[in-house]
Each structure stands twice: as C-alpha cells, then as structure tokens.
PDB file of C-alpha atoms in Angstrom:
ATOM      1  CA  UNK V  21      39.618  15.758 -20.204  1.00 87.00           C
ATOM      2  CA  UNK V  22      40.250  18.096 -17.071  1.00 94.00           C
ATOM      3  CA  UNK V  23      38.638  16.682 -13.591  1.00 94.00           C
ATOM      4  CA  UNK V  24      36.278  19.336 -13.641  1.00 95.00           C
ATOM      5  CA  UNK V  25      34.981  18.367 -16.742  1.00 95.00           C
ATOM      6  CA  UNK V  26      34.655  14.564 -15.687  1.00 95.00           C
ATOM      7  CA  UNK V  27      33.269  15.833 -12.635  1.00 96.00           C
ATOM      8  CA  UNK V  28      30.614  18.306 -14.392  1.00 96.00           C
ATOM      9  CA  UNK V  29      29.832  15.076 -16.906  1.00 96.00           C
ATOM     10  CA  UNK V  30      29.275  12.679 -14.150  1.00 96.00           C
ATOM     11  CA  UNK V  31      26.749  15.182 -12.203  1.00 97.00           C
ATOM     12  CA  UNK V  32      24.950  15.550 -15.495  1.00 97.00           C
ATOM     13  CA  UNK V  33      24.983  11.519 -16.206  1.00 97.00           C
ATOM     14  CA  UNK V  34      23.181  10.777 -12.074  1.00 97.00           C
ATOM     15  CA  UNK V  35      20.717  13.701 -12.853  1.00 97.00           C
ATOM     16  CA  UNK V  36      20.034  11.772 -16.301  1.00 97.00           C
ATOM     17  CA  UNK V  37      19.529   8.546 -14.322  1.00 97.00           C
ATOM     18  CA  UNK V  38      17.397  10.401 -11.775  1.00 96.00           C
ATOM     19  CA  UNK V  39      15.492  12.298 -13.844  1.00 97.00           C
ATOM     20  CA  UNK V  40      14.597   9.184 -15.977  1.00 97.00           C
ATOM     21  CA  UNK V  41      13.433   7.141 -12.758  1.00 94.00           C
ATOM     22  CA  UNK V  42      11.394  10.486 -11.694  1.00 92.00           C
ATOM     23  CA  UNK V  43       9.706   9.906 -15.683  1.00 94.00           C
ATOM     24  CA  UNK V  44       8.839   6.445 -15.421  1.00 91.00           C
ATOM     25  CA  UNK V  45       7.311   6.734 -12.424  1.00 87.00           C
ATOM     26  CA  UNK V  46       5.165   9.473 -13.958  1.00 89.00           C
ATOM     27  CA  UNK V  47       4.469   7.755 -17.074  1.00 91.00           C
ATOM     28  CA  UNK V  48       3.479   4.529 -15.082  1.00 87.00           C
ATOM     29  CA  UNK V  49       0.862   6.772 -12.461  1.00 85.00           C
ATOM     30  CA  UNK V  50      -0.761   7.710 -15.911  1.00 89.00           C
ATOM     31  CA  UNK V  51      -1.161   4.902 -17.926  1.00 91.00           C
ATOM     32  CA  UNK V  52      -1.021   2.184 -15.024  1.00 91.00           C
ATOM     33  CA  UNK V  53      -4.510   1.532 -13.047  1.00 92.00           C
ATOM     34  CA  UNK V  54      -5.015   3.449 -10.085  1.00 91.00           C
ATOM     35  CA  UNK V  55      -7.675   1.790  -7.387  1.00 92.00           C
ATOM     36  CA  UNK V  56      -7.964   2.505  -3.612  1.00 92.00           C
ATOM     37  CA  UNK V  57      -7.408   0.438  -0.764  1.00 93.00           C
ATOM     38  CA  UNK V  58      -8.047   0.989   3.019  1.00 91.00           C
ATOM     39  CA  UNK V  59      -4.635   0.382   4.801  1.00 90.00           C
ATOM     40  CA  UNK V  60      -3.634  -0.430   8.434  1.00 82.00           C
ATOM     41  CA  UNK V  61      -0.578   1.331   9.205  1.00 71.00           C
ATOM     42  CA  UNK V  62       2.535  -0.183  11.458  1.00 66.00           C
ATOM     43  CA  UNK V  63       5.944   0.671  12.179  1.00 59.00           C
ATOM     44  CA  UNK V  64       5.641   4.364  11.459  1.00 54.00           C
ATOM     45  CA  UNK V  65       9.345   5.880  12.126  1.00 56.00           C
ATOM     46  CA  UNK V  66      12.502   3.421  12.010  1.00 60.00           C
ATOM     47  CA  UNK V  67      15.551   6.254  12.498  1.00 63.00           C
ATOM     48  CA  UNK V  68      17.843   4.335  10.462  1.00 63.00           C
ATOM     49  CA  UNK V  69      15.753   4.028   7.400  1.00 63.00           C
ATOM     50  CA  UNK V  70      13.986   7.724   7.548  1.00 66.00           C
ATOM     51  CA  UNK V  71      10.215   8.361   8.510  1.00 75.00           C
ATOM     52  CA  UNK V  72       7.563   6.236   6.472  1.00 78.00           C
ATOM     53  CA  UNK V  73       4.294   4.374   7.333  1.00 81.00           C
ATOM     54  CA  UNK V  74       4.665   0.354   6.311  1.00 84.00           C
ATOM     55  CA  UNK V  75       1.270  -0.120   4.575  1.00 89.00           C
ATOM     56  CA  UNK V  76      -0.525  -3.277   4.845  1.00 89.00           C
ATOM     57  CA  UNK V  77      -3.522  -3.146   2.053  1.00 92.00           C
ATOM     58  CA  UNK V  78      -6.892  -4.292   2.141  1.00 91.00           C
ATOM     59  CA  UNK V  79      -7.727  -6.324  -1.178  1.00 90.00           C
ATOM     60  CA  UNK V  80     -10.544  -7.040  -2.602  1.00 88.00           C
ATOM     61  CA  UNK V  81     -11.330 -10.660  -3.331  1.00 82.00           C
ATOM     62  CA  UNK V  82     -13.429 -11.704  -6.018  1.00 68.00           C
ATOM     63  CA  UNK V  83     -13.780 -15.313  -5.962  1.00 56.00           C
ATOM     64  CA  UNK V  84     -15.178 -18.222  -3.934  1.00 46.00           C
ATOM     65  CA  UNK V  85     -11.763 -19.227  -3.086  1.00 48.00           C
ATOM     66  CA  UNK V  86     -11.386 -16.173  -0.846  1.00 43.00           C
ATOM     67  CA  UNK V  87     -14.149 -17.151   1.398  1.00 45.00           C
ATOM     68  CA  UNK V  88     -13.047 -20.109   3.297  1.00 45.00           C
ATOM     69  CA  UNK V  89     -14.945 -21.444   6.797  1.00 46.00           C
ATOM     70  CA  UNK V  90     -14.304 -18.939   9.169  1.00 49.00           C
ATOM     71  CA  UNK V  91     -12.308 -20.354  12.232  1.00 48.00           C
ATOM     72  CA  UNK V  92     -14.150 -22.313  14.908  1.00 49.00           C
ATOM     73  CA  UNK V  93     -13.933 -20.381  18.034  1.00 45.00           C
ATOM     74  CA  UNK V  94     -14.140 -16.634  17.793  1.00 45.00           C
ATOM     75  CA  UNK V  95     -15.553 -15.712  20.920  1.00 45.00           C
ATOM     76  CA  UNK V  96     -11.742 -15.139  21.977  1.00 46.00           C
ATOM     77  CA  UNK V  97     -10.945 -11.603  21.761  1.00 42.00           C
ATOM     78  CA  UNK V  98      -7.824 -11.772  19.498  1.00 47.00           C
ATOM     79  CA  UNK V  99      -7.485 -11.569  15.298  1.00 50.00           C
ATOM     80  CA  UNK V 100      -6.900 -14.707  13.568  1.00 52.00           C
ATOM     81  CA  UNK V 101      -5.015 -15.231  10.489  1.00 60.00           C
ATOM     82  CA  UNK V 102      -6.017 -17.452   8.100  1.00 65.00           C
ATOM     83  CA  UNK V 103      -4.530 -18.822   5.290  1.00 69.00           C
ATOM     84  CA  UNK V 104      -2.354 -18.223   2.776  1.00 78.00           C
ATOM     85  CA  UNK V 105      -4.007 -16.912  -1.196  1.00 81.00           C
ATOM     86  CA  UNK V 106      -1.868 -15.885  -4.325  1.00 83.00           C
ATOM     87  CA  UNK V 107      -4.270 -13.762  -6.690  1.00 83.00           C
ATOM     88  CA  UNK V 108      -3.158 -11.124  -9.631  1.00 85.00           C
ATOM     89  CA  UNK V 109      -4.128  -8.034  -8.647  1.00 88.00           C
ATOM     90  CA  UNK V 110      -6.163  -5.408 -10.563  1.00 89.00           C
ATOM     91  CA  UNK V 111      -8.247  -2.585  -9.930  1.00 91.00           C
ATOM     92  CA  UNK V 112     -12.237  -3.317 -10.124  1.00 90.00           C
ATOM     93  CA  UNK V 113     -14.473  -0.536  -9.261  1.00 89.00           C
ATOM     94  CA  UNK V 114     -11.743   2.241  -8.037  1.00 88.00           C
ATOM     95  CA  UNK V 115     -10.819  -0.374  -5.810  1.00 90.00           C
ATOM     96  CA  UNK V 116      -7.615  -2.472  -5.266  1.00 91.00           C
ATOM     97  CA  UNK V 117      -9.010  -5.957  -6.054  1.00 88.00           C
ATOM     98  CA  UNK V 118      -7.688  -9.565  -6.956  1.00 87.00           C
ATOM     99  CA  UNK V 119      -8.720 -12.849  -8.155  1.00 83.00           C
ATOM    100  CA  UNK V 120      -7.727 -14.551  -5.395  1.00 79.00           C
ATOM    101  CA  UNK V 121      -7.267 -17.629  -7.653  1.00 74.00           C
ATOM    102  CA  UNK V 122      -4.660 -19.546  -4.879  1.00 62.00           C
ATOM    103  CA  UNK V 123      -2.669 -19.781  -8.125  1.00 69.00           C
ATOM    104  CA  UNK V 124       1.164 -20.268  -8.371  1.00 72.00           C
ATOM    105  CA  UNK V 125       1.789 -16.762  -9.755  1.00 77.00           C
ATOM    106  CA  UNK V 126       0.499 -13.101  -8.658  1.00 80.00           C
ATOM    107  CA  UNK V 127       0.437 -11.153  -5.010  1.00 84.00           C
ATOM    108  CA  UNK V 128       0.639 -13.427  -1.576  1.00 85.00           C
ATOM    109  CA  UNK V 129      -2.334 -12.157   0.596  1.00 86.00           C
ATOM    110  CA  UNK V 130      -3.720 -14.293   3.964  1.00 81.00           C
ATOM    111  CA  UNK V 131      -7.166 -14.025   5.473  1.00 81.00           C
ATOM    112  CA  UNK V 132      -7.349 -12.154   8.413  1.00 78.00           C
ATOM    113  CA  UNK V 133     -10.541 -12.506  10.981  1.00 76.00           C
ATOM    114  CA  UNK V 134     -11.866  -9.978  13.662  1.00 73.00           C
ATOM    115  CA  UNK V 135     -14.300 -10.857  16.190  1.00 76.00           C
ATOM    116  CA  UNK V 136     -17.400  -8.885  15.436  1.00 77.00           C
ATOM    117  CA  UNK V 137     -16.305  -7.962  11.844  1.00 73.00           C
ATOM    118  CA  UNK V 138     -16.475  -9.622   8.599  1.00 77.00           C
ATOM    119  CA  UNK V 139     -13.169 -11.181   7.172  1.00 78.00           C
ATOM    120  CA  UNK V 140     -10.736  -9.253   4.987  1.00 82.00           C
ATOM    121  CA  UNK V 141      -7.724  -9.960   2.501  1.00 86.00           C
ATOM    122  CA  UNK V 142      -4.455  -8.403   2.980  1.00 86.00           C
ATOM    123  CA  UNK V 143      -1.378  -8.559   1.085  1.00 88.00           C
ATOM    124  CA  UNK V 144       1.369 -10.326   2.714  1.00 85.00           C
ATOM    125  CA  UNK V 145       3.890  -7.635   2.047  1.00 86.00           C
ATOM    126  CA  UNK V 146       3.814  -4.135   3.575  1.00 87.00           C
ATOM    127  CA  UNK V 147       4.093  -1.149   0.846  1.00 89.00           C
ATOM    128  CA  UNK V 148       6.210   1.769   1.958  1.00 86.00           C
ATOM    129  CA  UNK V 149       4.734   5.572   1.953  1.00 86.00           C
ATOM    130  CA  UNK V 150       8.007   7.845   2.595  1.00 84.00           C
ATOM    131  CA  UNK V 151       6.745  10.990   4.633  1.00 81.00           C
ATOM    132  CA  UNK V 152       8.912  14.781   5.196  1.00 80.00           C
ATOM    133  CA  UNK V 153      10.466  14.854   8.242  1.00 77.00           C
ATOM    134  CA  UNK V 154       8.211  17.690   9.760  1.00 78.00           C
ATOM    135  CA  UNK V 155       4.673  16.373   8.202  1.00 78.00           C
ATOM    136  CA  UNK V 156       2.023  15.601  10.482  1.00 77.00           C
ATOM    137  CA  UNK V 157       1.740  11.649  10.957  1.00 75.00           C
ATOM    138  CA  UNK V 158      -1.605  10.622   8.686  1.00 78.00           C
ATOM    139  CA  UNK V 159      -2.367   7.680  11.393  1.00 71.00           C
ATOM    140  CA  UNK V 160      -3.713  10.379  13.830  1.00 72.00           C
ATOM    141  CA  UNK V 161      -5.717  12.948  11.497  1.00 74.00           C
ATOM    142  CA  UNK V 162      -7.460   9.901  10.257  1.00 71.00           C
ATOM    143  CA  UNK V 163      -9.310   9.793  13.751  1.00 73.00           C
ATOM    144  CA  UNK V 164     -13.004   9.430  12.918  1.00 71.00           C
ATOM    145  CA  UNK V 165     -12.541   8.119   9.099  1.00 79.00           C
ATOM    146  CA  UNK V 166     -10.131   5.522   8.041  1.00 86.00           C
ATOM    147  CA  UNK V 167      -7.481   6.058   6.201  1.00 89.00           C
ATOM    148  CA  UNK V 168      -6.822   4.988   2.854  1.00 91.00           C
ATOM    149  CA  UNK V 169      -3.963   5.150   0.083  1.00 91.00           C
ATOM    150  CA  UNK V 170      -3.999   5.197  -3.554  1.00 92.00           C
ATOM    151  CA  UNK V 171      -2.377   3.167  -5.238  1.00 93.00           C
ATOM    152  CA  UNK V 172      -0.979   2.363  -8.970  1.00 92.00           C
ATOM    153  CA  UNK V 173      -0.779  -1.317  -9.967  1.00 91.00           C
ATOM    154  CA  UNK V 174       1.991  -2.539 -12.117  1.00 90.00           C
ATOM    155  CA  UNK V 175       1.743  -5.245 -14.223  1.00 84.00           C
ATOM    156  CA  UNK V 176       4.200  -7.356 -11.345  1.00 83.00           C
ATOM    157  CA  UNK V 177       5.867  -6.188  -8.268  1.00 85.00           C
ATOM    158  CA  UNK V 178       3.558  -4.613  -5.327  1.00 89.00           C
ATOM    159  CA  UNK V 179       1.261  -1.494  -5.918  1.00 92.00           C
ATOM    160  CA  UNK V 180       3.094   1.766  -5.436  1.00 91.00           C
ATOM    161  CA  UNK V 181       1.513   4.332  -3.149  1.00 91.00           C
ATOM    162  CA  UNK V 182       0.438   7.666  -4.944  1.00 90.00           C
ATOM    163  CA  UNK V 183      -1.106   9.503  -1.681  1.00 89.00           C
ATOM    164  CA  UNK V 184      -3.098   8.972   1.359  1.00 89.00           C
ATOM    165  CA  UNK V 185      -6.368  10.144   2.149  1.00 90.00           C
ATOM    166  CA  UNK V 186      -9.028   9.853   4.949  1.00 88.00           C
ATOM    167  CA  UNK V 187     -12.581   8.425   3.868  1.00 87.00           C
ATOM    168  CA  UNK V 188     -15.380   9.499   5.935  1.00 83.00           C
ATOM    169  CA  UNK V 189     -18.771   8.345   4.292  1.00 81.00           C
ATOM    170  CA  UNK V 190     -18.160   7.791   0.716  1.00 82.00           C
ATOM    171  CA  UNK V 191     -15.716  10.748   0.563  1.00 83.00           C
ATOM    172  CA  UNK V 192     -12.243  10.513   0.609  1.00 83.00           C
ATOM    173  CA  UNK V 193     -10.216  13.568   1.669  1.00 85.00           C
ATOM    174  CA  UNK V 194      -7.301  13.418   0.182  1.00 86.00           C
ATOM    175  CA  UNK V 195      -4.031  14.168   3.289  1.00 84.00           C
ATOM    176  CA  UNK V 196      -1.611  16.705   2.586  1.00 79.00           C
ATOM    177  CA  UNK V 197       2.065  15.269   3.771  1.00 72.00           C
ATOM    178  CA  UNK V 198       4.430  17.861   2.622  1.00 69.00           C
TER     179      UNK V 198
END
C-alpha cells in the first residue's frame, strides 16, 4: 500500500467516524424527547475554547420535595441558593421537567430564590450552545422576551441544546445563529 493510499483510506475512515457522530445525533433529536426550558446565560466567549453561551436550565419540578421552606430573611437584595435535589429528567408538557425525587441517581439541580419572585430549579451543570464566530450574541436580541433553548433529553447525561429562541407571550421565536 502506497502513502497516498493510506493517506486517502485514513481521510475516508475520520469522515466515517464523523459522519456517524453527525447520524446519531440526528437519530437521537428524532426519537429522543424534546421539551423547552428558559435558560440564564453566563460566560458567553472564553477565546481559548471558541464562542458559546454556558446554559444554566430552568427545570421543572414536579414533586413536594422541590418545594422546601423558603429561606428566612429575604428582604436582602441578593439570590439565595438553596439546596441540593437529584431528579430524572423528562419532558412534561413541552417543557424540561423532573421528578425531583432527591434520589441517588438522575440530574443534580439546587433551589435558587429571588427576592420578589417565586423559587426555581436549575440544573447544577451548565449545557454548552456553540455559536459562529460572526453570529449576533442571542443574550441581547432576547431584550424584552426571555430567552429559551430547546433541548433533547437522553436517557443519561445532560440535555443537548437543539436551538435557542426568544419567548414573548406564549410564543417562542425561534433565533437564527448562523
């Protein structure tokens, strides 16, 4: 075997590989569930990893576990974090959603507290929404709507991000980010 032909057989064995990711990925966005989930974004260009938004995701909780006392003084203005939940997640109602059972086995979320708003879930773990260099940074056309992703859910590991869209209402406008 010449070295062009083991170099023509190992570019056609990493576009195999590739190729086969880019297929799984599509076979799990149609047969996986797919819920939203309104996201708070952080941390939205690192130069040595490339330009993405860090996703924290709202979840929604579904049992009485997920409603502990709320935390004695809130008349500071500051968030509080509460504690710690474990929960499968699912997708209930085109919705990102969890049992927050406090269970050994499923998602880490925590409680987080605003003053003058009611409680939400988040997970623990940030999900990572890779952006083109040139595309307009979602944060700031969500101004007067909130921004939301969708999401697939697998049955383990974190949700994967499909695409981002602003909700204004009960409408969500799906963002363009090419």
């Amino acid at each position: 075997m010449t070295a062009l032909q083991k170099g023509l057989l190992l570019g056609a064995l990493q576009v195999a590989i590739v190729a086969s990711l880019g297929a799984k990925l599509a076979w799990d966005r149609h047969r996986l569930p797919r819920g939203w989930a309104r996201v708070g974004v952080y941390d939205p260009d690192l130069p040595i990893r490339g330009r993405y938004l860090a996703l924290q995701l709202e979840v929604v909780c579904d049992s009485a576990v997920a409603a502990p006392a709320s935390p004695r003084d809130m008349r500071r203005p500051q968030t509080f974090n509460g504690g710690t939940l474990r929960g499968k997640l699912s997708v209930e109602n085109g919705r990102l959603a969890s049992d927050c059972s406090s269970s050994t086995e499923g998602a880490n979320m925590f409680r987080r507290y605003r003053p003058g708003q009611p409680a939400t879930t988040n997970l623990s773990e940030p999900v990572l929404f890779f952006l083109p260099e040139h595309a307009t940074d979602p944060w700031r056309q969500a101004r007067g709507g909130e921004l939301w992703a969708e999401v697939t859910v697998p049955a383990s590991g974190p949700p994967r991000p499909i695409r981002l869209a602003i909700k204004q209402g009960d409408a969500f406008t799906p963002l363009e980010t090419k």
